[in-house]
Coordinates of C-alpha atoms in Angstrom, one line a residue:
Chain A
X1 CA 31.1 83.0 51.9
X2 CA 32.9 84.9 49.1
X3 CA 35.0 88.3 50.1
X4 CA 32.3 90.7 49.8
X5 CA 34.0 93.5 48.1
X6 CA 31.7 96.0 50.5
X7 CA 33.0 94.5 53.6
X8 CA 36.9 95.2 52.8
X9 CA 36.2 98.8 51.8
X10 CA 34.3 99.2 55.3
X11 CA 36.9 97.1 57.5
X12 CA 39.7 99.9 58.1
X13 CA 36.1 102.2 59.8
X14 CA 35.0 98.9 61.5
X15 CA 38.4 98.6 63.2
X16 CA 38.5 102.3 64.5
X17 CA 34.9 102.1 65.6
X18 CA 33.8 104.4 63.1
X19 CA 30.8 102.4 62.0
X20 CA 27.4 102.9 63.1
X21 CA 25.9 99.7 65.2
X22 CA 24.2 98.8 62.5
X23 CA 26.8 98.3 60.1
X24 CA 29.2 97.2 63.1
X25 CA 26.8 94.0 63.4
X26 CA 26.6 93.6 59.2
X27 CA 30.6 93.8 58.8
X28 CA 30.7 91.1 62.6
X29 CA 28.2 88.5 61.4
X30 CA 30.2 88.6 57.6
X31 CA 33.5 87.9 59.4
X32 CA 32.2 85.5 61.5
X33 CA 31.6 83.7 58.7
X34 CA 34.5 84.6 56.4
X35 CA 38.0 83.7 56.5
X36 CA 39.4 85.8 53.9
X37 CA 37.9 88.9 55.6
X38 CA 39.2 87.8 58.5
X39 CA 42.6 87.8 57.0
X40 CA 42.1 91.5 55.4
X41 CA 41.0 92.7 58.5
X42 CA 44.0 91.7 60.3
X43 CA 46.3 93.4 57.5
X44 CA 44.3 96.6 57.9
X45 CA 44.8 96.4 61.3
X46 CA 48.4 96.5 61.0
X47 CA 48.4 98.9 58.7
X48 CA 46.5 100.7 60.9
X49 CA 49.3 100.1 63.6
X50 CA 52.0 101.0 61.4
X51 CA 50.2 104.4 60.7
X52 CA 49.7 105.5 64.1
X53 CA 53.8 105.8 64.3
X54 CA 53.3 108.1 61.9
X55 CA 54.9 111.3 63.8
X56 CA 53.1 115.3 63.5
X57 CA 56.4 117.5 63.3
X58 CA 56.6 121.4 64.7
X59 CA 57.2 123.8 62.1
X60 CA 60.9 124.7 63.0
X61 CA 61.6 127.7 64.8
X62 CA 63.8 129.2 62.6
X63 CA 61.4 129.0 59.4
X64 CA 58.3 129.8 61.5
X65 CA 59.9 133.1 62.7
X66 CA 60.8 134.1 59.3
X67 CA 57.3 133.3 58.2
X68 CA 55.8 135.3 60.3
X69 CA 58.0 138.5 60.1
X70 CA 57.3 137.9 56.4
X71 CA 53.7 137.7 56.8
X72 CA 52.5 139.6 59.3
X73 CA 55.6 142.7 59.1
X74 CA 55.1 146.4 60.3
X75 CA 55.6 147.2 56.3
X76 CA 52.1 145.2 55.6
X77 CA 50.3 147.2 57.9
X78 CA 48.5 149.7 55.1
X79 CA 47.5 146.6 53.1
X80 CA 43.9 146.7 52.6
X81 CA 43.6 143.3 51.4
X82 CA 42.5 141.2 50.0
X83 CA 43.4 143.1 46.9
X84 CA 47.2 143.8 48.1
X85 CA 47.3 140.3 49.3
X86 CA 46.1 138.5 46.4
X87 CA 48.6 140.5 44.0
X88 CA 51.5 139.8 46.5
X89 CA 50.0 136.0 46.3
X90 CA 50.1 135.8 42.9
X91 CA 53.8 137.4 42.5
X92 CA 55.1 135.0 45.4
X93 CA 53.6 131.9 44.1
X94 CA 55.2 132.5 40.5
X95 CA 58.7 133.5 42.1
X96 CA 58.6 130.9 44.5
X97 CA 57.5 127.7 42.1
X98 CA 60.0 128.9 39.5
X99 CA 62.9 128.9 42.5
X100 CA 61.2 126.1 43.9
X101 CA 61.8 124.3 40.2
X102 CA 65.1 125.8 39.9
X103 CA 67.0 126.1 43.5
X104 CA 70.1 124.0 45.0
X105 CA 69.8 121.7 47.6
X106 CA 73.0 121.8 48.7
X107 CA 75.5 124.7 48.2
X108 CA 79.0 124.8 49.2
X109 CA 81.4 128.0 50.0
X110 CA 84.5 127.8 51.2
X111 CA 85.2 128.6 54.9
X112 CA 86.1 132.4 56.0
X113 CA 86.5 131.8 59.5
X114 CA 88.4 130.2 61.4
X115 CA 87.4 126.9 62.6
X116 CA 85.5 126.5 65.3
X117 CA 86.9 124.3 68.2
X118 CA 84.5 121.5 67.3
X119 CA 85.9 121.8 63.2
X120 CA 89.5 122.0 65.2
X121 CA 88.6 118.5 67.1
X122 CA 87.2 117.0 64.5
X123 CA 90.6 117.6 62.0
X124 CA 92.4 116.4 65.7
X125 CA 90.4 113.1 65.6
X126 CA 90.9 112.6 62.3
X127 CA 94.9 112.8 62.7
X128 CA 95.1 110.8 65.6
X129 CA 92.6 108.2 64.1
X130 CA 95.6 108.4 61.1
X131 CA 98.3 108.0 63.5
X132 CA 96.7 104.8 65.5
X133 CA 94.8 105.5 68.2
X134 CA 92.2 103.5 68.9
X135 CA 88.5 103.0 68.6
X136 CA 85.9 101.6 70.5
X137 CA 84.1 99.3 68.6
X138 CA 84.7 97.3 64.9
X139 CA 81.2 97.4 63.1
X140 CA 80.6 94.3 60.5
X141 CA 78.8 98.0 58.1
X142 CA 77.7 101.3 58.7
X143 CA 74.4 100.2 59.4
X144 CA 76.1 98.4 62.4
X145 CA 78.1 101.4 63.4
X146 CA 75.4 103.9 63.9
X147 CA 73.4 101.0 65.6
X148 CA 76.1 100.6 68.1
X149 CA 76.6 104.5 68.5
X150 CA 72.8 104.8 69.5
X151 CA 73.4 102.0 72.3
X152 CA 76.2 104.5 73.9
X153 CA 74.2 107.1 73.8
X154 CA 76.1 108.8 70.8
X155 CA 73.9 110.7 68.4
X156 CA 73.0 108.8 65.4
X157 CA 72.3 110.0 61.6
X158 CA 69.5 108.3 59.7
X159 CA 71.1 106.5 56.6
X160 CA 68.5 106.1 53.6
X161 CA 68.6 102.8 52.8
X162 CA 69.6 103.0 49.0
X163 CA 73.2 101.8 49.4
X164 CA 74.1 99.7 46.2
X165 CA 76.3 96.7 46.3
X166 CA 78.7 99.1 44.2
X167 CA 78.6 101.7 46.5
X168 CA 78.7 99.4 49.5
X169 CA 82.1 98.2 48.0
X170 CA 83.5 101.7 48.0
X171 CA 82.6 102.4 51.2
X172 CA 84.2 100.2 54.1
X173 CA 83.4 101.0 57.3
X174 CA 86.9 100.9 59.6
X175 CA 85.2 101.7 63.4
X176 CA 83.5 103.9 66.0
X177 CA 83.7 105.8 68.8
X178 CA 82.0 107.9 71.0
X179 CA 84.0 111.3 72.2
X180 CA 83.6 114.3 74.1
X181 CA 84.0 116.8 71.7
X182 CA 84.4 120.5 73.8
X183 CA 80.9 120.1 75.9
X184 CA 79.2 118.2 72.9
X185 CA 79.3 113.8 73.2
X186 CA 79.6 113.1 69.6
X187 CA 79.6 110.2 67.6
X188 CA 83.2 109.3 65.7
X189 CA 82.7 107.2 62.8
X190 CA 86.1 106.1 60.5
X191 CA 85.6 104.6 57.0
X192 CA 87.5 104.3 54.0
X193 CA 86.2 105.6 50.4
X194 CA 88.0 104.0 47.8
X195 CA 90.4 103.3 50.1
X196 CA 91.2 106.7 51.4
X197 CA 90.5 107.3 55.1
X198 CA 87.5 109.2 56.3
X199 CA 86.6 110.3 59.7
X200 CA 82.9 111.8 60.6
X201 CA 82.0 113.4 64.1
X202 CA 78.5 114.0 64.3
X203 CA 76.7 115.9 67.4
X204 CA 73.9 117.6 68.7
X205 CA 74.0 121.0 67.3
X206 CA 72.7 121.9 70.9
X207 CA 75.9 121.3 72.6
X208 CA 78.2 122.7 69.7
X209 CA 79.1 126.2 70.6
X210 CA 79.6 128.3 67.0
X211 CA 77.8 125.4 65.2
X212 CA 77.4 126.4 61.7
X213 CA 73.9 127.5 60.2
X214 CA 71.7 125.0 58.8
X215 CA 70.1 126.8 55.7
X216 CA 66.9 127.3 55.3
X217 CA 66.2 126.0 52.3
X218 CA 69.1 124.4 51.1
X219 CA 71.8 122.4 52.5
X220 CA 74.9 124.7 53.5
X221 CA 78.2 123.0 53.7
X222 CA 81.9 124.8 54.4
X223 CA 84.5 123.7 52.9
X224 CA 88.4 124.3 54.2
X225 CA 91.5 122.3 53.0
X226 CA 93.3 122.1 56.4
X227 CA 97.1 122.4 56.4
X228 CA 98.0 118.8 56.3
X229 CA 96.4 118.6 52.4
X230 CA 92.8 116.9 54.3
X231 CA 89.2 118.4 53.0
X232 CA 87.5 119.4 55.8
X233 CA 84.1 119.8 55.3
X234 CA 81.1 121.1 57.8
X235 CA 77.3 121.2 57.7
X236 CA 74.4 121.4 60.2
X237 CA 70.6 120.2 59.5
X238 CA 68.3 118.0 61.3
X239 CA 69.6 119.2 65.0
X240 CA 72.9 117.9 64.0
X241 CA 76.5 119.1 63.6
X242 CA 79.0 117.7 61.5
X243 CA 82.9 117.4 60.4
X244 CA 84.0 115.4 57.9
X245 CA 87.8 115.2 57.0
X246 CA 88.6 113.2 54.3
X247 CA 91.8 112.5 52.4
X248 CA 89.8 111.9 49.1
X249 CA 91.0 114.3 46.0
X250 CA 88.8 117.6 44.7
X251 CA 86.7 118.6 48.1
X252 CA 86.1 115.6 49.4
X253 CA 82.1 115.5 49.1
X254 CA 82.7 112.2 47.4
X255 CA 83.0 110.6 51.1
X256 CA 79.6 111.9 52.3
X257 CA 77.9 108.2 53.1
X258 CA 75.4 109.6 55.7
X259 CA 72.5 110.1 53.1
X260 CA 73.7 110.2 49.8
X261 CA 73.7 107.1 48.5
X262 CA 70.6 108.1 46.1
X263 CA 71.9 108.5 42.2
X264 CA 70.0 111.6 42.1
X265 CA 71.9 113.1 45.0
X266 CA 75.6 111.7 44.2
X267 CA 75.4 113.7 40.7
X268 CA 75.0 117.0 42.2
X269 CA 77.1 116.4 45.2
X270 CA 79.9 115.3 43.0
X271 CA 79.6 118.6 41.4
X272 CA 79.4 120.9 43.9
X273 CA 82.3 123.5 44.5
X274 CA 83.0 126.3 46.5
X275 CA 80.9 129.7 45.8
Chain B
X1 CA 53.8 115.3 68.6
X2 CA 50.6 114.0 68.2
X3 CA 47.4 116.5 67.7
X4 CA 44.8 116.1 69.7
X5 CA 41.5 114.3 68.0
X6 CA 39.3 116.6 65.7
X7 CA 39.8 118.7 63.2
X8 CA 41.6 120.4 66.0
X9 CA 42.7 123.7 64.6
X10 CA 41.6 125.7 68.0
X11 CA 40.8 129.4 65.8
X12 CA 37.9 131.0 67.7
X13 CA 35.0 133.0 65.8
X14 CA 37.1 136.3 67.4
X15 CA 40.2 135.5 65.7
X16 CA 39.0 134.9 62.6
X17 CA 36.5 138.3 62.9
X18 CA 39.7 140.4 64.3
X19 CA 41.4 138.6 60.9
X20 CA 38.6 139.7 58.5
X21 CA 39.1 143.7 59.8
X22 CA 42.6 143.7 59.3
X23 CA 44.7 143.1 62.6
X24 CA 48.2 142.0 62.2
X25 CA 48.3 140.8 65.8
X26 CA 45.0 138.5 64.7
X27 CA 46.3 137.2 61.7
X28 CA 50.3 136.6 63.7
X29 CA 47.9 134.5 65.9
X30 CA 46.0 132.7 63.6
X31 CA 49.4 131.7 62.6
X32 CA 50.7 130.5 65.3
X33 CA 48.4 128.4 66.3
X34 CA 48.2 126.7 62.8
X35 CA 51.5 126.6 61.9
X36 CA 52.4 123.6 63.1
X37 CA 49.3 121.6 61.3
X38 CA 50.3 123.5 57.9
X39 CA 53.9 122.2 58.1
X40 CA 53.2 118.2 59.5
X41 CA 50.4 118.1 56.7
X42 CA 52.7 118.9 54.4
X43 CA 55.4 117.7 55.4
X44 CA 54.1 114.3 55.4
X45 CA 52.0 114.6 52.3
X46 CA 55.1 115.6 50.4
X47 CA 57.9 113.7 51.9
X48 CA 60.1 117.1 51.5
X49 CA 61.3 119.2 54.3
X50 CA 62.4 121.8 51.9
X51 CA 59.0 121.4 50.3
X52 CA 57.1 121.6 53.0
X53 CA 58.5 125.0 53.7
X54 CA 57.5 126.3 50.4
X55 CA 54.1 124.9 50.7
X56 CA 53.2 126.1 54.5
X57 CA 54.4 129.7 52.7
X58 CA 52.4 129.3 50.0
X59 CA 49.1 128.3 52.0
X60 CA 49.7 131.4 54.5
X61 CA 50.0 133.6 51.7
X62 CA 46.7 132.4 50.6
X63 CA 45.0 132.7 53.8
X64 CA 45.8 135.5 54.5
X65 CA 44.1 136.9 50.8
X66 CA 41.2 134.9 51.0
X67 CA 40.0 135.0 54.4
X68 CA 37.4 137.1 54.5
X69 CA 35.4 134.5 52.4
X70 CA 35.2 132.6 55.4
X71 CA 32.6 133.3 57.9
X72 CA 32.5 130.4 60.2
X73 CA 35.2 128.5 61.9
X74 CA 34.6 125.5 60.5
X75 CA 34.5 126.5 56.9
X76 CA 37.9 127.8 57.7
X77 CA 39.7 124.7 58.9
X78 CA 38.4 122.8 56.4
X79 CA 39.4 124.7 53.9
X80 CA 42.8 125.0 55.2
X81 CA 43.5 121.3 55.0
X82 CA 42.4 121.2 51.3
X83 CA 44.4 124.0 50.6
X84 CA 47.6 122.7 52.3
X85 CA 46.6 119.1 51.1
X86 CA 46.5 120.3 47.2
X87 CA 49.4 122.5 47.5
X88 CA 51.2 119.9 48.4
X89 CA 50.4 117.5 45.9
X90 CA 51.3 119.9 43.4
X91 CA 54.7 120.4 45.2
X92 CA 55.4 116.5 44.7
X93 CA 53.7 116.4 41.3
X94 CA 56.8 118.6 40.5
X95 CA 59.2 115.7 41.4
X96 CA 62.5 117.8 41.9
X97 CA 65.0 115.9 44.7
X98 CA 64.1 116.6 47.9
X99 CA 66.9 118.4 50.7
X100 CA 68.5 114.2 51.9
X101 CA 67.2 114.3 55.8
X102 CA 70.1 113.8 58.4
X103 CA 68.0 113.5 61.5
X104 CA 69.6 113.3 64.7
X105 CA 68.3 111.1 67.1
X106 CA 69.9 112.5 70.6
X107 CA 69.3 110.1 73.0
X108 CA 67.3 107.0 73.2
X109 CA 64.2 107.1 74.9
X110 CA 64.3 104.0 76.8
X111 CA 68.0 102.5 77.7
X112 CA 67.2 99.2 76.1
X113 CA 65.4 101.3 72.8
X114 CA 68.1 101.5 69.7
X115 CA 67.7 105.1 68.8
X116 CA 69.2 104.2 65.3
X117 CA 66.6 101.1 64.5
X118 CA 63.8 103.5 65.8
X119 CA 64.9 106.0 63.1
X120 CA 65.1 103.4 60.6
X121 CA 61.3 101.9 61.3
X122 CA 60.5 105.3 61.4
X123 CA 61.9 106.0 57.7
X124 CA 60.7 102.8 56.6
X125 CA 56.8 103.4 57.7
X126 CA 57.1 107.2 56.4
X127 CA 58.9 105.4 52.9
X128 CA 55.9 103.0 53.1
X129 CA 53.5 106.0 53.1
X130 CA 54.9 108.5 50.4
X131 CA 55.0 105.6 48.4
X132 CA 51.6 105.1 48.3
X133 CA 49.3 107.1 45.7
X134 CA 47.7 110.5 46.2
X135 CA 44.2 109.3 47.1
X136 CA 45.4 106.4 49.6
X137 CA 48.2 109.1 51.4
X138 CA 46.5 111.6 52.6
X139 CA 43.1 110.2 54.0
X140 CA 46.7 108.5 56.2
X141 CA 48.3 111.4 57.1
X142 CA 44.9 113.4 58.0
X143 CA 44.0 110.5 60.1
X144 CA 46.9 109.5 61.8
X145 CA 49.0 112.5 62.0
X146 CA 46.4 115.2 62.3
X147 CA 43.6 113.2 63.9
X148 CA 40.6 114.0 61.8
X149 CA 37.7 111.8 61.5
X150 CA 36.2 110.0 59.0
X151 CA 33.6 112.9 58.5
X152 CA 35.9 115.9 58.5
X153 CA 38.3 113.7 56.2
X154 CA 35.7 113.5 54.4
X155 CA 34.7 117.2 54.4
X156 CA 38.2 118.5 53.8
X157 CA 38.4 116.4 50.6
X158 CA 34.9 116.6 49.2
X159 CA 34.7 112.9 49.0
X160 CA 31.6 110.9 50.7
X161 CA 32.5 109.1 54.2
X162 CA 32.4 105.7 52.5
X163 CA 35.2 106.7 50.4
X164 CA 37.2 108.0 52.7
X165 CA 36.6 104.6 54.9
X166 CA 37.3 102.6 51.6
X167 CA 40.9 104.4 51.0
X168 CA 42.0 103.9 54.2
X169 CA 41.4 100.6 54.1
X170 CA 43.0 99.9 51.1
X171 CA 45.7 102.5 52.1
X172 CA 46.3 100.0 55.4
X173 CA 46.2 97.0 53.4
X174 CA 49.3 98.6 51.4
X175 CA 51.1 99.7 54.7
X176 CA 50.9 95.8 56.1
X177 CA 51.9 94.4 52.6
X178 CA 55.1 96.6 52.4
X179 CA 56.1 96.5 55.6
X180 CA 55.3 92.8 56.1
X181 CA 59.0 92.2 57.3
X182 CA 58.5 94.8 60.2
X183 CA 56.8 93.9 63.1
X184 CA 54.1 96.3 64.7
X185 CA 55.4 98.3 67.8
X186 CA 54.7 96.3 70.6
X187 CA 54.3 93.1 69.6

């Protein structure tokens, strides 16, 4: 029997029992019968698998909260909506798709304060790392690395996986370690970028006391050029804290590997500056 | 997270009532409790954090003016999926660079579970699932991240139930093919 075209369109609802008896026992006795259906079915099927990994995610707290005060503020109290509402909708809508258009992704500023203790041992690693000391493990590439840190226990940074062969060539992973970083374990990782050392310490933002704000809707990275001529750069987003002290010329943002191995985001990364 | 099954949106006829006659403390609890569905649904529709933030805003902000043409609970919930849903198709219509994710995974769940190769499958099946078009993504993601049926699938997108059953299988026929190098958890 030929792949009945019907059949395939029903097979993801006869899979997830959504089909009625009687159309359970038409889709069974075709597939008894067909091989190709068969087949499809057992594609859906893992396509069906493969979705149910899919993950629902919590608003985070920090937007949620300013939602709300936003929303449902003291100052909105005399609204008599929906006629306030709708003219606040309108204006909001315009504002925020012409920012949405229009708004940075990342910015940079350069740092005011002093470092925090976890900037301070991250510039210390980075020296020592410089001076010889040693690390724990020798990965074969970075995907290697941060699969070895996650097997200590280390926090690990998802990498997009859009590294070119160019940009694989520029960027030579050296080693890693896992370190106690004040009360925070992090994750040390040492690289070179055209062949200038590099040393990232990534940890839970949790455990990092003075961690920097992650911004709300772009990504906020501080910038300091530490006394020994390294760029020392610091960010916080996803529930993690980093440091990254490069020896790399201008602010060193051209040593971020973590997730910016996308074209699109290497242009404006390579022309960000401090505010 | 994972929803419970249904359209699942708990709002009782009160809330939405207390809503309707003005009450801030109604309307902060209507948004609590669909806060989270706003975000995931967007989130996942749009494959932007960043994005998702400016849609869940958007979607409130529209709630919260048209409510009071909504007298039944599940009028309401429907309508808030379709709302979220098409706001955030517009958002990735727009096709600006989305905020790079750095997700941290703390500690592995299991001792013998990579945390870092659980991230990556995870990336690759959410890749998988932006990359798929309009009409095949989000039957997905209001199936298997908000838990909707077939019928209230259905409902929210104004599309008959054999429709919705025929994207999703052609939807999961697209998820096997490009992930054919990944095994399925468990296997």
């Amino acid at each position: 029997m030929s792949t009945g075209q019907h059949e395939v369109d029903r097979l993801a609802a006869f899979a997830e029992g959504e089909l009625g008896s009687v159309d359970t026992a038409a889709v069974s006795a075709h597939l008894a019968v067909c091989a190709e259906c068969r087949q499809a079915l057992a594609d859906v099927r893992r396509g069906i698998a493969f979705a149910s990994e899919l993950e629902a995610e919590s608003m985070p707290a920090a937007l949620a909260g300013d939602l709300r005060t936003q929303l449902v503020s003291p100052a909105s109290a005399g609204w008599r909506w929906p006629a306030a509402a709708a003219a606040l909708l309108i204006i909001t809508i315009g504002a925020g798709s012409y920012w949405q258009m229009h708004r940075p992704w990342a910015e940079m500023t350069e740092a005011a304060a002093a470092p925090t203790p976890f900037e301070a041992e991250g510039r210390a690693l980075h020296r020592a790392l410089l001076e010889g000391a040693p690390l724990d493990y020798r990965p074969a590439d970075d995907a290697d690395a941060w699969s070895w840190l996650g097997r200590q226990r280390g926090p690990t940074a998802g990498l997009l996986p859009s590294h070119s062969p160019d940009e694989r060539a520029r960027f030579v992973p050296v080693g890693a370690a896992v370190r106690h970083v004040g009360p925070a374990r992090a994750s040390v990782v040492s690289y070179r970028v055209d062949g200038r050392p590099v040393t990232l310490v990534l940890a839970n933002t949790r455990d990092v006391p003075d961690a920097p704000a992650a911004g709300l809707w772009s990504k906020r990275v501080t910038h300091r050029r530490d006394p020994a001529g390294a760029n020392v750069l610091t960010w916080t987003i996803g529930g993690g804290t980093y440091v990254m002290v490069s020896e790399l010329d201008g602010y060193g943002q051209r040593a971020c590997f973590v997730c910016h191995t996308d074209p699109k985001f290497q242009q404006t990364i390579q022309s960000l500056s401090p505010r | 997270m994972r929803p419970g099954g249904g359209a699942g949106v708990d709002v009782p006829e009160e809330l939405l009532a207390a809503c309707r006659a003005g009450s801030r403390d109604a309307f902060g609890e209507l948004f609590d409790r669909c806060k989270d569905r706003v975000y995931s649904t967007a989130l996942h529709v749009c494959g932007d954090r960043a994005a998702a933030a400016d849609i869940a805003q958007e979607v409130f902000l529209k709630v919260f003016a048209r409510l009071p043409q909504f007298e039944s609970r599940s009028a309401f919930t429907t309508w808030l999926y379709r709302v979220t849903v098409n706001a955030a198709i517009d958002h990735r219509r727009a096709s600006r660079p989305a905020v790079p994710l750095e997700d941290v995974m703390p500690e592995p769940g299991t001792p013998d579970v990579d945390p870092y190769v659980r991230l990556q499958r995870r990336r690759r099946i959410e890749a998988a699932l932006v990359a798929l078009p309009d009409t095949l993504r989000v039957p997905v993601v209001l199936r298997h991240v908000q838990g909707l049926s077939y019928q209230e699938i259905a409902s929210v997108l104004q599309v008959s139930i054999g429709t919705v059953a025929s994207r999703l299988s052609r939807a999961h026929a697209r998820l096997a093919s490009e992930l054919r190098d990944l095994a399925p958890e468990g296997s």
